[in-house]
């Protein structure tokens, strides 16, 4: 019989048993709390207006988690720490007025200054260029209506359908200072 992991079930069971001493089992009296000590049931799903609706700003758990993440300043864990960048300009070939209200995308004669950065996502300063890592880019358009930021990562599956999961993802790909893993 084969397991979901493509190996034999017995090999899978042996691996599960080998990992058992290293598991942390949650006790019944362990509770998840906010920074202020308020008991919560879930910190993995944002409060939404309906099943596929927008995230609500009144979700204080999401705001707390994102704020905590935004204020982390550990140099070895800075996302996109390695990369290269360039200044240039953007000029649309033909007007996209039927599709957008952004002025810089409506006038083909308009030249918009941009700043583009290509970088690794998880690689820390000093890491090898050859490691397998998510690559990313960020483009900042300096428009007369304000700055427009366009960001992307080359991931096979875009993991963020809920912003509350983003800090956990970043922490999972960055090196831990205590052990170097």
Short mmCIF file of C-alpha atoms in Angstrom, two decimals:
data_model
loop_
_atom_site.label_atom_id
_atom_site.label_comp_id
_atom_site.label_asym_id
_atom_site.label_seq_id
_atom_site.Cartn_x
_atom_site.Cartn_y
_atom_site.Cartn_z
CA UNK A 1 0.00 0.00 0.00
CA UNK A 2 1.33 3.43 -0.95
CA UNK A 3 1.05 6.58 1.15
CA UNK A 4 0.24 10.08 -0.07
CA UNK A 5 3.96 10.80 -0.04
CA UNK A 6 4.76 8.20 -2.69
CA UNK A 7 6.56 5.83 -0.35
CA UNK A 8 5.51 2.68 1.40
CA UNK A 9 3.19 3.07 4.37
CA UNK A 10 5.60 1.23 6.69
CA UNK A 11 8.44 3.64 5.89
CA UNK A 12 6.11 6.56 6.53
CA UNK A 13 5.01 5.12 9.88
CA UNK A 14 8.64 4.54 10.88
CA UNK A 15 9.44 8.18 10.13
CA UNK A 16 6.44 9.36 12.16
CA UNK A 17 7.61 7.26 15.13
CA UNK A 18 11.17 8.61 14.81
CA UNK A 19 9.87 12.19 14.95
CA UNK A 20 7.57 11.61 17.93
CA UNK A 21 10.13 12.49 20.66
CA UNK A 22 10.59 15.91 19.06
CA UNK A 23 6.89 16.86 18.87
CA UNK A 24 5.42 19.42 21.21
CA UNK A 25 1.98 18.36 22.34
CA UNK A 26 -0.44 21.08 23.28
CA UNK A 27 -1.88 20.68 26.74
CA UNK A 28 -5.59 21.21 27.30
CA UNK A 29 -4.89 24.18 29.56
CA UNK A 30 -2.60 25.88 26.97
CA UNK A 31 -4.41 28.85 25.52
CA UNK A 32 -3.73 31.11 22.60
CA UNK A 33 -3.78 34.78 23.64
CA UNK A 34 -3.20 38.23 22.18
CA UNK A 35 -0.32 40.40 23.38
CA UNK A 36 -2.70 41.83 25.97
CA UNK A 37 -3.62 38.38 27.32
CA UNK A 38 -7.08 38.11 25.75
CA UNK A 39 -7.93 34.47 25.03
CA UNK A 40 -8.53 33.74 21.34
CA UNK A 41 -9.42 30.60 19.44
CA UNK A 42 -7.77 31.27 16.07
CA UNK A 43 -4.91 33.47 14.83
CA UNK A 44 -4.75 31.94 11.34
CA UNK A 45 -7.90 33.33 9.72
CA UNK A 46 -8.88 36.96 9.26
CA UNK A 47 -12.31 38.33 10.03
CA UNK A 48 -14.12 38.74 6.71
CA UNK A 49 -17.39 40.11 5.40
CA UNK A 50 -18.78 36.80 4.14
CA UNK A 51 -16.96 33.68 2.93
CA UNK A 52 -15.10 35.44 0.09
CA UNK A 53 -15.56 39.03 1.22
CA UNK A 54 -12.94 41.63 2.10
CA UNK A 55 -10.93 41.51 5.31
CA UNK A 56 -12.43 43.77 7.96
CA UNK A 57 -10.35 46.47 9.64
CA UNK A 58 -12.02 45.70 12.96
CA UNK A 59 -10.04 42.42 13.10
CA UNK A 60 -7.73 43.45 15.94
CA UNK A 61 -5.95 40.05 15.92
CA UNK A 62 -4.86 40.60 12.30
CA UNK A 63 -3.79 44.18 13.01
CA UNK A 64 -1.80 43.08 16.07
CA UNK A 65 -0.02 40.28 14.16
CA UNK A 66 0.84 42.48 11.16
CA UNK A 67 1.98 45.36 13.41
CA UNK A 68 4.24 43.02 15.37
CA UNK A 69 5.68 41.67 12.12
CA UNK A 70 6.21 45.17 10.64
CA UNK A 71 8.17 46.29 13.70
CA UNK A 72 10.61 43.35 13.71
CA UNK A 73 14.12 44.55 12.95
CA UNK A 74 16.47 41.60 12.93
CA UNK A 75 19.10 42.30 10.23
CA UNK A 76 19.65 38.62 9.42
CA UNK A 77 15.91 38.12 8.88
CA UNK A 78 15.17 41.07 6.63
CA UNK A 79 13.12 39.90 3.65
CA UNK A 80 14.63 40.72 0.23
CA UNK A 81 17.99 41.53 1.85
CA UNK A 82 20.00 40.57 -1.27
CA UNK A 83 19.32 42.02 -4.65
CA UNK A 84 19.97 44.60 -7.32
CA UNK A 85 18.00 47.62 -8.43
CA UNK A 86 17.78 50.24 -11.15
CA UNK A 87 16.10 53.56 -11.87
CA UNK A 88 14.37 54.08 -15.19
CA UNK A 89 11.10 55.16 -16.74
CA UNK A 90 7.82 53.61 -17.82
CA UNK A 91 5.81 54.64 -20.85
CA UNK A 92 2.61 52.89 -21.88
CA UNK A 93 2.39 51.99 -25.60
CA UNK A 94 -1.31 52.65 -25.97
CA UNK A 95 -3.96 54.13 -23.73
CA UNK A 96 -5.57 51.80 -21.21
CA UNK A 97 -8.31 54.33 -20.38
CA UNK A 98 -11.15 51.81 -20.81
CA UNK A 99 -9.50 49.60 -18.17
CA UNK A 100 -8.13 52.00 -15.56
CA UNK A 101 -8.36 55.47 -14.07
CA UNK A 102 -4.61 55.67 -13.39
CA UNK A 103 -3.40 58.65 -15.42
CA UNK A 104 0.05 57.20 -16.12
CA UNK A 105 -1.62 54.27 -17.92
CA UNK A 106 -3.87 56.46 -20.06
CA UNK A 107 -1.47 58.77 -21.88
CA UNK A 108 1.14 57.17 -24.23
CA UNK A 109 3.18 60.39 -24.24
CA UNK A 110 3.50 60.37 -20.42
CA UNK A 111 6.90 59.26 -19.05
CA UNK A 112 6.75 57.95 -15.48
CA UNK A 113 9.92 57.49 -13.38
CA UNK A 114 10.27 54.02 -11.84
CA UNK A 115 12.52 52.15 -9.46
CA UNK A 116 12.81 48.37 -9.94
CA UNK A 117 14.37 45.90 -7.51
CA UNK A 118 15.03 42.18 -8.05
CA UNK A 119 15.96 40.12 -5.02
CA UNK A 120 15.90 36.84 -3.17
CA UNK A 121 13.16 36.50 -0.57
CA UNK A 122 14.75 34.26 2.03
CA UNK A 123 18.47 34.68 1.37
CA UNK A 124 20.18 36.71 4.06
CA UNK A 125 23.02 39.12 3.50
CA UNK A 126 26.07 37.01 2.63
CA UNK A 127 24.11 33.96 1.45
CA UNK A 128 25.04 32.12 -1.75
CA UNK A 129 23.45 33.10 -5.06
CA UNK A 130 23.05 29.47 -6.06
CA UNK A 131 20.68 28.36 -3.30
CA UNK A 132 17.12 27.49 -4.16
CA UNK A 133 15.12 30.47 -2.98
CA UNK A 134 12.05 32.38 -3.95
CA UNK A 135 12.97 35.34 -6.14
CA UNK A 136 11.00 38.55 -6.08
CA UNK A 137 10.66 41.94 -7.66
CA UNK A 138 9.27 45.29 -6.66
CA UNK A 139 8.50 48.17 -8.99
CA UNK A 140 7.69 51.64 -7.70
CA UNK A 141 6.03 54.01 -10.16
CA UNK A 142 6.41 57.68 -9.16
CA UNK A 143 3.18 59.08 -10.62
CA UNK A 144 1.59 62.51 -10.32
CA UNK A 145 -1.23 60.83 -8.36
CA UNK A 146 1.18 59.29 -5.86
CA UNK A 147 3.42 56.23 -5.71
CA UNK A 148 2.14 52.96 -7.16
CA UNK A 149 3.88 49.79 -5.96
CA UNK A 150 3.81 46.51 -7.87
CA UNK A 151 5.34 43.49 -6.11
CA UNK A 152 5.67 39.84 -7.13
CA UNK A 153 7.35 36.55 -6.20
CA UNK A 154 8.06 33.54 -8.41
CA UNK A 155 6.14 30.97 -6.42
CA UNK A 156 4.29 28.10 -8.07
CA UNK A 157 1.25 28.72 -5.86
CA UNK A 158 0.40 32.11 -4.45
CA UNK A 159 -0.06 31.28 -0.80
CA UNK A 160 -1.66 34.48 0.39
CA UNK A 161 -5.42 34.43 0.28
CA UNK A 162 -5.46 35.76 3.81
CA UNK A 163 -2.95 38.43 4.88
CA UNK A 164 -2.76 37.03 8.41
CA UNK A 165 -0.69 34.11 7.05
CA UNK A 166 2.03 36.31 5.53
CA UNK A 167 4.15 36.83 8.69
CA UNK A 168 4.13 33.08 9.37
CA UNK A 169 5.31 32.34 5.82
CA UNK A 170 8.16 34.85 6.04
CA UNK A 171 9.25 33.44 9.39
CA UNK A 172 9.25 29.93 7.89
CA UNK A 173 11.70 30.82 5.10
CA UNK A 174 14.10 32.97 7.11
CA UNK A 175 17.09 31.65 9.05
CA UNK A 176 16.73 31.40 12.83
CA UNK A 177 19.63 33.05 14.61
CA UNK A 178 19.70 30.53 17.46
CA UNK A 179 20.42 27.49 15.29
CA UNK A 180 21.18 28.74 11.77
CA UNK A 181 18.27 26.77 10.28
#
